[in-house]
């Protein structure tokens, strides 16, 4: 594999994947295609060698633009998505344009160009919530919010494309991902940056016992890479962190790391349709040789330290559009 198109490569996980490719495979060239929505940020890839990393601003919902960027690439790895559940509850039009139509466009362009690999990065949220045990790739989809429904729709379109046209589609379903460069709307960077600023953290009521399985961002990148290089077209691979924690446990850990006490927790009205627990079994990907490397305690400590040491990165994000969003999302959430 010589030239890889990474879509959404200016976002959180996409940029980690770009950096992973460049440091792991000296022969690889990366074309990074990203719309630069509020979540896209060229600061995330500013250390990448311009001789091996080319940035193209564009929208995967624009068929001609994505096809032009894919020409000459051996593989496309799609991270581009609207990704935040709470925003999808406020309105999901953009989610459907990117996560469904955008994915269709990538499949169509791959068919036209004969692209050798189409890896679509998806989420464990397409399975929905599970009280006990873990979902395997054989479990049916059961998305329960607009974000996860749009991701599930994109998956179905792509898997049908594989069946109908033989498009070499591989899908990964990752669990909740954390680490440096995550946009501070998601729980971990939101809570850490609030605590650094001496502000309370809005823990969703009922969220006390909700469980997420935490996956270190570079482990997610290596999982996607394993599926890309060793996976079989038409197959789905779960990428699980193996670190299930209740939100209240995560919150207390972050309070401790940021030197704050429990008075910094503000219990707020729950998210509508809040999925109780996500849990997936990653045996299939482990069978291809993948193992996550980062212990949870160390990963969370490194994440808190990164936000403490890199205020230059997030202070300019937590202004303007972000503050407007924060007010809309949390002001009336008593
Ligand atoms: P992110 O929100 O940080 O970044 C998304 C990126 O996609 C941004 O750079 C944005 O500009 C770009 N983008 C959005 N719409 C686009 C479009 N129409 N055309 C081109 N670029 C566009 O997201 P993330 O957390 O890095 O997630 C990356 C992928 O991983 C997504 O597909 C998401 O569904 C999946 N995923 C995320 C998690 C998680 O915990 N964050 C877990 C499992 C799977
Ligand atoms: P989030 O980071 O939005 O990821 P996802 O919804 O995709 O799992 O949320 C993770 C968990 O944290 C989820 O159970 C909801 C909870 N949460 C809060 O309690 N408060 C918040 O402000 C946010 C953003 C999330």
GROMACS .gro file of C-alpha atoms and ligand atoms in nm:
model
  403
    1UNK     CA    1   0.000   0.000   0.000
    2UNK     CA    2   0.170   0.319  -0.121
    3UNK     CA    3  -0.090   0.596  -0.123
    4UNK     CA    4  -0.383   0.610   0.119
    5UNK     CA    5  -0.668   0.859   0.114
    6UNK     CA    6  -0.778   0.936   0.469
    7UNK     CA    7  -1.109   1.119   0.489
    8UNK     CA    8  -1.178   1.307   0.810
    9UNK     CA    9  -0.803   1.306   0.876
   10UNK     CA   10  -0.814   1.646   1.049
   11UNK     CA   11  -1.042   1.512   1.324
   12UNK     CA   12  -0.954   1.333   1.646
   13UNK     CA   13  -0.908   0.966   1.544
   14UNK     CA   14  -0.843   1.037   1.174
   15UNK     CA   15  -0.543   1.257   1.260
   16UNK     CA   16  -0.409   0.990   1.497
   17UNK     CA   17  -0.442   0.740   1.212
   18UNK     CA   18  -0.256   0.975   0.974
   19UNK     CA   19   0.028   1.014   1.225
   20UNK     CA   20   0.027   0.636   1.282
   21UNK     CA   21   0.062   0.563   0.908
   22UNK     CA   22   0.343   0.814   0.864
   23UNK     CA   23   0.547   0.684   1.159
   24UNK     CA   24   0.482   0.312   1.096
   25UNK     CA   25   0.520   0.286   0.717
   26UNK     CA   26   0.802   0.499   0.573
   27UNK     CA   27   0.690   0.425   0.215
   28UNK     CA   28   0.329   0.544   0.263
   29UNK     CA   29   0.195   0.874   0.128
   30UNK     CA   30  -0.123   1.010   0.283
   31UNK     CA   31  -0.379   1.233   0.116
   32UNK     CA   32  -0.594   1.387   0.389
   33UNK     CA   33  -0.941   1.492   0.267
   34UNK     CA   34  -1.146   1.683   0.522
   35UNK     CA   35  -1.429   1.936   0.512
   36UNK     CA   36  -1.296   2.114   0.821
   37UNK     CA   37  -1.628   2.128   1.003
   38UNK     CA   38  -1.623   2.270   1.358
   39UNK     CA   39  -1.451   1.941   1.460
   40UNK     CA   40  -1.180   1.944   1.191
   41UNK     CA   41  -0.857   2.113   1.289
   42UNK     CA   42  -0.532   2.144   1.094
   43UNK     CA   43  -0.345   2.187   1.423
   44UNK     CA   44  -0.399   1.810   1.462
   45UNK     CA   45  -0.171   1.734   1.166
   46UNK     CA   46   0.066   2.026   1.177
   47UNK     CA   47   0.363   1.804   1.271
   48UNK     CA   48   0.310   1.581   0.962
   49UNK     CA   49   0.585   1.590   0.699
   50UNK     CA   50   0.446   1.784   0.398
   51UNK     CA   51   0.655   1.563   0.166
   52UNK     CA   52   0.434   1.267   0.265
   53UNK     CA   53   0.111   1.431   0.377
   54UNK     CA   54  -0.108   1.634   0.143
   55UNK     CA   55  -0.418   1.812   0.269
   56UNK     CA   56  -0.727   1.864   0.050
   57UNK     CA   57  -1.029   2.050   0.184
   58UNK     CA   58  -1.349   1.885   0.061
   59UNK     CA   59  -1.681   1.723   0.146
   60UNK     CA   60  -1.747   1.348   0.107
   61UNK     CA   61  -2.108   1.438   0.030
   62UNK     CA   62  -1.971   1.600  -0.291
   63UNK     CA   63  -1.932   1.303  -0.526
   64UNK     CA   64  -1.701   1.473  -0.780
   65UNK     CA   65  -1.470   1.608  -0.509
   66UNK     CA   66  -1.426   1.276  -0.332
   67UNK     CA   67  -1.371   1.088  -0.657
   68UNK     CA   68  -1.103   1.335  -0.767
   69UNK     CA   69  -0.922   1.294  -0.435
   70UNK     CA   70  -0.943   0.912  -0.450
   71UNK     CA   71  -0.790   0.885  -0.797
   72UNK     CA   72  -0.447   0.719  -0.774
   73UNK     CA   73  -0.495   0.596  -0.416
   74UNK     CA   74  -0.465   0.224  -0.329
   75UNK     CA   75  -0.704   0.256  -0.038
   76UNK     CA   76  -0.951   0.492   0.123
   77UNK     CA   77  -1.003   0.497   0.499
   78UNK     CA   78  -1.311   0.694   0.598
   79UNK     CA   79  -1.316   0.870   0.935
   80UNK     CA   80  -1.522   1.165   0.805
   81UNK     CA   81  -1.844   1.184   1.001
   82UNK     CA   82  -2.062   1.396   1.219
   83UNK     CA   83  -1.990   1.228   1.548
   84UNK     CA   84  -2.157   1.379   1.853
   85UNK     CA   85  -2.473   1.212   1.985
   86UNK     CA   86  -2.598   1.525   2.167
   87UNK     CA   87  -2.565   1.737   1.850
   88UNK     CA   88  -2.750   1.469   1.649
   89UNK     CA   89  -3.039   1.499   1.896
   90UNK     CA   90  -3.053   1.875   1.822
   91UNK     CA   91  -3.075   1.798   1.445
   92UNK     CA   92  -2.941   1.520   1.225
   93UNK     CA   93  -2.955   1.657   0.867
   94UNK     CA   94  -2.577   1.693   0.841
   95UNK     CA   95  -2.532   1.349   1.001
   96UNK     CA   96  -2.736   1.187   0.726
   97UNK     CA   97  -2.560   1.384   0.448
   98UNK     CA   98  -2.213   1.283   0.567
   99UNK     CA   99  -2.264   0.947   0.737
  100UNK     CA  100  -2.500   0.801   0.473
  101UNK     CA  101  -2.469   0.996   0.144
  102UNK     CA  102  -2.096   1.055   0.198
  103UNK     CA  103  -2.033   0.684   0.252
  104UNK     CA  104  -2.237   0.600  -0.061
  105UNK     CA  105  -2.024   0.845  -0.261
  106UNK     CA  106  -1.703   0.680  -0.138
  107UNK     CA  107  -1.835   0.338  -0.243
  108UNK     CA  108  -1.942   0.465  -0.585
  109UNK     CA  109  -1.608   0.638  -0.643
  110UNK     CA  110  -1.425   0.318  -0.540
  111UNK     CA  111  -1.633   0.117  -0.788
  112UNK     CA  112  -1.557   0.365  -1.066
  113UNK     CA  113  -1.184   0.384  -0.988
  114UNK     CA  114  -1.125   0.020  -0.886
  115UNK     CA  115  -0.986   0.122  -0.545
  116UNK     CA  116  -0.834  -0.188  -0.381
  117UNK     CA  117  -0.957  -0.128  -0.023
  118UNK     CA  118  -1.241   0.077   0.127
  119UNK     CA  119  -1.223   0.084   0.505
  120UNK     CA  120  -1.517   0.248   0.677
  121UNK     CA  121  -1.467   0.344   1.038
  122UNK     CA  122  -1.789   0.285   1.229
  123UNK     CA  123  -1.890   0.256   1.590
  124UNK     CA  124  -2.005   0.005   1.852
  125UNK     CA  125  -2.308   0.233   1.892
  126UNK     CA  126  -2.469   0.070   1.584
  127UNK     CA  127  -2.549  -0.232   1.806
  128UNK     CA  128  -2.733  -0.021   2.061
  129UNK     CA  129  -2.723  -0.076   2.434
  130UNK     CA  130  -2.661  -0.407   2.613
  131UNK     CA  131  -2.721  -0.484   2.984
  132UNK     CA  132  -2.504  -0.797   3.011
  133UNK     CA  133  -2.250  -0.970   2.790
  134UNK     CA  134  -2.097  -0.826   2.473
  135UNK     CA  135  -2.201  -0.786   2.109
  136UNK     CA  136  -2.015  -0.980   1.841
  137UNK     CA  137  -2.005  -0.894   1.472
  138UNK     CA  138  -2.296  -1.140   1.424
  139UNK     CA  139  -2.524  -0.940   1.655
  140UNK     CA  140  -2.795  -0.741   1.475
  141UNK     CA  141  -2.773  -0.363   1.448
  142UNK     CA  142  -3.001  -0.178   1.690
  143UNK     CA  143  -2.909   0.192   1.688
  144UNK     CA  144  -3.106   0.409   1.932
  145UNK     CA  145  -3.009   0.769   1.855
  146UNK     CA  146  -2.981   0.977   1.534
  147UNK     CA  147  -2.599   0.959   1.526
  148UNK     CA  148  -2.580   0.581   1.560
  149UNK     CA  149  -2.871   0.536   1.317
  150UNK     CA  150  -2.687   0.741   1.054
  151UNK     CA  151  -2.370   0.533   1.106
  152UNK     CA  152  -2.573   0.211   1.080
  153UNK     CA  153  -2.733   0.341   0.759
  154UNK     CA  154  -2.390   0.412   0.609
  155UNK     CA  155  -2.276   0.061   0.702
  156UNK     CA  156  -2.578  -0.102   0.536
  157UNK     CA  157  -2.527   0.100   0.219
  158UNK     CA  158  -2.160  -0.004   0.208
  159UNK     CA  159  -2.219  -0.372   0.285
  160UNK     CA  160  -2.488  -0.385   0.017
  161UNK     CA  161  -2.241  -0.222  -0.223
  162UNK     CA  162  -1.999  -0.504  -0.147
  163UNK     CA  163  -2.265  -0.770  -0.210
  164UNK     CA  164  -2.396  -0.607  -0.529
  165UNK     CA  165  -2.081  -0.476  -0.694
  166UNK     CA  166  -1.798  -0.653  -0.512
  167UNK     CA  167  -1.666  -0.324  -0.371
  168UNK     CA  168  -1.389  -0.424  -0.126
  169UNK     CA  169  -1.553  -0.275   0.182
  170UNK     CA  170  -1.423  -0.350   0.534
  171UNK     CA  171  -1.594  -0.203   0.841
  172UNK     CA  172  -1.453  -0.145   1.188
  173UNK     CA  173  -1.674  -0.075   1.490
  174UNK     CA  174  -1.472   0.099   1.757
  175UNK     CA  175  -1.567   0.166   2.116
  176UNK     CA  176  -1.552   0.506   2.294
  177UNK     CA  177  -1.215   0.654   2.209
  178UNK     CA  178  -1.003   0.891   2.420
  179UNK     CA  179  -0.667   1.066   2.412
  180UNK     CA  180  -0.506   1.391   2.289
  181UNK     CA  181  -0.667   1.617   2.025
  182UNK     CA  182  -1.030   1.519   2.100
  183UNK     CA  183  -1.276   1.804   2.045
  184UNK     CA  184  -1.397   1.914   2.391
  185UNK     CA  185  -1.765   1.836   2.335
  186UNK     CA  186  -1.705   1.466   2.422
  187UNK     CA  187  -1.714   1.371   2.787
  188UNK     CA  188  -1.347   1.322   2.863
  189UNK     CA  189  -1.197   1.643   2.716
  190UNK     CA  190  -1.506   1.844   2.821
  191UNK     CA  191  -1.472   1.737   3.183
  192UNK     CA  192  -1.091   1.777   3.193
  193UNK     CA  193  -1.093   2.128   3.042
  194UNK     CA  194  -1.383   2.238   3.266
  195UNK     CA  195  -1.195   2.112   3.571
  196UNK     CA  196  -0.873   2.288   3.465
  197UNK     CA  197  -1.083   2.607   3.449
  198UNK     CA  198  -1.242   2.543   3.790
  199UNK     CA  199  -1.587   2.481   3.637
  200UNK     CA  200  -1.831   2.205   3.726
  201UNK     CA  201  -1.879   1.901   3.501
  202UNK     CA  202  -2.232   1.823   3.373
  203UNK     CA  203  -2.282   1.453   3.454
  204UNK     CA  204  -2.605   1.324   3.304
  205UNK     CA  205  -2.857   1.211   3.567
  206UNK     CA  206  -2.885   0.839   3.549
  207UNK     CA  207  -2.541   0.855   3.387
  208UNK     CA  208  -2.392   0.746   3.717
  209UNK     CA  209  -2.422   0.382   3.626
  210UNK     CA  210  -2.395   0.415   3.248
  211UNK     CA  211  -2.098   0.224   3.111
  212UNK     CA  212  -1.863   0.300   2.823
  213UNK     CA  213  -1.569   0.087   2.706
  214UNK     CA  214  -1.267   0.315   2.669
  215UNK     CA  215  -1.024   0.270   2.378
  216UNK     CA  216  -0.694   0.462   2.359
  217UNK     CA  217  -0.679   0.661   2.034
  218UNK     CA  218  -0.356   0.502   1.907
  219UNK     CA  219  -0.498   0.156   1.981
  220UNK     CA  220  -0.799   0.251   1.770
  221UNK     CA  221  -0.562   0.365   1.491
  222UNK     CA  222  -0.367   0.037   1.502
  223UNK     CA  223  -0.695  -0.161   1.505
  224UNK     CA  224  -0.815   0.016   1.191
  225UNK     CA  225  -0.474  -0.043   1.032
  226UNK     CA  226  -0.489  -0.416   1.114
  227UNK     CA  227  -0.834  -0.447   0.958
  228UNK     CA  228  -0.719  -0.249   0.653
  229UNK     CA  229  -0.414  -0.465   0.587
  230UNK     CA  230  -0.519  -0.809   0.721
  231UNK     CA  231  -0.900  -0.795   0.701
  232UNK     CA  232  -1.128  -0.957   0.444
  233UNK     CA  233  -1.360  -0.748   0.222
  234UNK     CA  234  -1.724  -0.775   0.324
  235UNK     CA  235  -1.630  -0.832   0.688
  236UNK     CA  236  -1.690  -0.628   1.003
  237UNK     CA  237  -1.437  -0.607   1.290
  238UNK     CA  238  -1.507  -0.486   1.644
  239UNK     CA  239  -1.232  -0.271   1.800
  240UNK     CA  240  -1.282  -0.277   2.179
  241UNK     CA  241  -1.076  -0.103   2.442
  242UNK     CA  242  -1.157  -0.367   2.703
  243UNK     CA  243  -1.188  -0.093   2.967
  244UNK     CA  244  -1.551  -0.073   3.072
  245UNK     CA  245  -1.609   0.195   3.334
  246UNK     CA  246  -1.920   0.356   3.480
  247UNK     CA  247  -1.935   0.729   3.402
  248UNK     CA  248  -1.922   0.806   3.773
  249UNK     CA  249  -1.595   0.612   3.805
  250UNK     CA  250  -1.450   0.801   3.510
  251UNK     CA  251  -1.568   1.131   3.661
  252UNK     CA  252  -1.404   1.061   3.999
  253UNK     CA  253  -1.082   0.963   3.821
  254UNK     CA  254  -1.080   1.293   3.632
  255UNK     CA  255  -1.157   1.490   3.952
  256UNK     CA  256  -0.859   1.322   4.120
  257UNK     CA  257  -0.625   1.387   3.824
  258UNK     CA  258  -0.731   1.753   3.808
  259UNK     CA  259  -0.712   1.807   4.186
  260UNK     CA  260  -1.085   1.877   4.235
  261UNK     CA  261  -1.341   1.733   4.477
  262UNK     CA  262  -1.693   1.594   4.427
  263UNK     CA  263  -1.850   1.942   4.460
  264UNK     CA  264  -1.738   1.993   4.098
  265UNK     CA  265  -1.999   1.740   3.980
  266UNK     CA  266  -2.325   1.897   3.856
  267UNK     CA  267  -2.594   1.635   3.798
  268UNK     CA  268  -2.798   1.749   3.497
  269UNK     CA  269  -3.103   1.623   3.309
  270UNK     CA  270  -3.029   1.300   3.125
  271UNK     CA  271  -2.972   1.268   2.751
  272UNK     CA  272  -3.294   1.147   2.581
  273UNK     CA  273  -3.262   0.780   2.485
  274UNK     CA  274  -2.927   0.762   2.668
  275UNK     CA  275  -2.773   0.420   2.587
  276UNK     CA  276  -2.704   0.244   2.915
  277UNK     CA  277  -2.401   0.034   2.827
  278UNK     CA  278  -2.184  -0.041   2.523
  279UNK     CA  279  -1.986  -0.363   2.513
  280UNK     CA  280  -1.829  -0.545   2.220
  281UNK     CA  281  -1.615  -0.853   2.176
  282UNK     CA  282  -1.298  -0.792   1.969
  283UNK     CA  283  -1.183  -1.157   1.939
  284UNK     CA  284  -1.213  -1.146   1.561
  285UNK     CA  285  -0.969  -0.853   1.525
  286UNK     CA  286  -0.740  -0.998   1.793
  287UNK     CA  287  -0.733  -1.311   1.574
  288UNK     CA  288  -0.562  -1.095   1.308
  289UNK     CA  289  -0.289  -1.004   1.556
  290UNK     CA  290  -0.422  -0.678   1.706
  291UNK     CA  291  -0.389  -0.608   2.077
  292UNK     CA  292  -0.459  -0.277   2.249
  293UNK     CA  293  -0.151  -0.151   2.433
  294UNK     CA  294  -0.260   0.129   2.667
  295UNK     CA  295  -0.372   0.052   3.025
  296UNK     CA  296  -0.675   0.267   3.117
  297UNK     CA  297  -0.526   0.438   3.426
  298UNK     CA  298  -0.219   0.542   3.234
  299UNK     CA  299  -0.418   0.654   2.929
  300UNK     CA  300  -0.652   0.871   3.134
  301UNK     CA  301  -0.357   1.023   3.323
  302UNK     CA  302  -0.177   1.096   2.994
  303UNK     CA  303  -0.493   1.251   2.851
  304UNK     CA  304  -0.543   1.482   3.150
  305UNK     CA  305  -0.174   1.579   3.136
  306UNK     CA  306  -0.196   1.649   2.762
  307UNK     CA  307  -0.486   1.894   2.807
  308UNK     CA  308  -0.302   2.057   3.098
  309UNK     CA  309   0.012   2.100   2.882
  310UNK     CA  310  -0.161   2.198   2.557
  311UNK     CA  311  -0.392   2.483   2.641
  312UNK     CA  312  -0.282   2.646   2.311
  313UNK     CA  313  -0.479   2.370   2.136
  314UNK     CA  314  -0.813   2.383   2.319
  315UNK     CA  315  -0.844   2.741   2.449
  316UNK     CA  316  -0.907   2.875   2.100
  317UNK     CA  317  -1.170   2.601   2.043
  318UNK     CA  318  -1.360   2.677   2.364
  319UNK     CA  319  -1.471   3.017   2.229
  320UNK     CA  320  -1.729   3.138   1.972
  321UNK     CA  321  -1.924   2.847   1.818
  322UNK     CA  322  -1.833   2.616   2.104
  323UNK     CA  323  -1.964   2.848   2.374
  324UNK     CA  324  -2.286   2.898   2.178
  325UNK     CA  325  -2.326   2.519   2.152
  326UNK     CA  326  -2.243   2.472   2.523
  327UNK     CA  327  -2.504   2.726   2.627
  328UNK     CA  328  -2.773   2.565   2.408
  329UNK     CA  329  -2.686   2.215   2.522
  330UNK     CA  330  -2.648   2.273   2.897
  331UNK     CA  331  -2.807   2.604   3.007
  332UNK     CA  332  -3.159   2.470   3.065
  333UNK     CA  333  -3.050   2.122   3.160
  334UNK     CA  334  -3.142   2.138   3.529
  335LIG     P1  335  -1.430   1.405   1.494
  335LIG     O1  336  -1.565   1.467   1.509
  335LIG     O2  337  -1.319   1.443   1.585
  335LIG     O3  338  -1.376   1.433   1.345
  335LIG     C1  339  -1.454   1.417   1.230
  335LIG     C2  340  -1.376   1.474   1.113
  335LIG     O4  341  -1.452   1.454   0.993
  335LIG     C3  342  -1.350   1.624   1.124
  335LIG     O5  343  -1.216   1.653   1.088
  335LIG     C4  344  -1.448   1.685   1.024
  335LIG     O6  345  -1.403   1.807   0.970
  335LIG     C5  346  -1.455   1.574   0.920
  335LIG     N1  347  -1.579   1.576   0.841
  335LIG     C6  348  -1.707   1.584   0.890
  335LIG     N2  349  -1.795   1.583   0.788
  335LIG     C7  350  -1.722   1.573   0.674
  335LIG     C8  351  -1.754   1.565   0.537
  335LIG     N3  352  -1.882   1.571   0.495
  335LIG     N4  353  -1.655   1.554   0.444
  335LIG     C9  354  -1.524   1.550   0.485
  335LIG     N5  355  -1.487   1.559   0.614
  335LIG    C10  356  -1.584   1.569   0.708
  335LIG     O7  357  -1.455   1.249   1.493
  335LIG     P2  358  -1.372   1.130   1.557
  335LIG     O8  359  -1.409   1.116   1.699
  335LIG     O9  360  -1.230   1.141   1.518
  335LIG    O10  361  -1.440   1.006   1.480
  335LIG    C11  362  -1.383   0.958   1.358
  335LIG    C12  363  -1.463   0.838   1.312
  335LIG    O11  364  -1.459   0.736   1.412
  335LIG    C13  365  -1.611   0.868   1.287
  335LIG    O12  366  -1.651   0.798   1.171
  335LIG    C14  367  -1.682   0.813   1.410
  335LIG    O13  368  -1.812   0.772   1.380
  335LIG    C15  369  -1.591   0.696   1.445
  335LIG     N6  370  -1.587   0.658   1.587
  335LIG    C16  371  -1.562   0.751   1.684
  335LIG    C17  372  -1.554   0.712   1.818
  335LIG    C18  373  -1.523   0.811   1.928
  335LIG    O14  374  -1.532   0.773   2.047
  335LIG     N7  375  -1.486   0.934   1.899
  335LIG    C19  376  -1.574   0.577   1.852
  335LIG    C20  377  -1.601   0.484   1.750
  335LIG    C21  378  -1.606   0.527   1.618
  336LIG     P1  379  -1.991   1.104   2.484
  336LIG     O1  380  -1.851   1.144   2.506
  336LIG     O2  381  -2.085   1.204   2.426
  336LIG     O3  382  -1.985   0.971   2.395
  336LIG     P2  383  -2.106   0.870   2.353
  336LIG     O4  384  -2.235   0.932   2.380
  336LIG     O5  385  -2.081   0.857   2.206
  336LIG     O6  386  -2.081   0.745   2.430
  336LIG     O7  387  -2.053   1.052   2.621
  336LIG     C1  388  -1.994   0.946   2.695
  336LIG     C2  389  -2.079   0.921   2.818
  336LIG     O8  390  -2.073   1.037   2.903
  336LIG     C3  391  -2.225   0.900   2.786
  336LIG     O9  392  -2.279   0.800   2.874
  336LIG     C4  393  -2.290   1.033   2.815
  336LIG     C5  394  -2.204   1.090   2.927
  336LIG     N1  395  -2.192   1.239   2.924
  336LIG     C6  396  -2.223   1.312   3.038
  336LIG    O10  397  -2.260   1.256   3.145
  336LIG     N2  398  -2.212   1.448   3.034
  336LIG     C7  399  -2.173   1.514   2.920
  336LIG    O11  400  -2.166   1.639   2.921
  336LIG     C8  401  -2.140   1.436   2.805
  336LIG     C9  402  -2.094   1.505   2.677
  336LIG    C10  403  -2.150   1.298   2.810
   0.00000   0.00000   0.00000
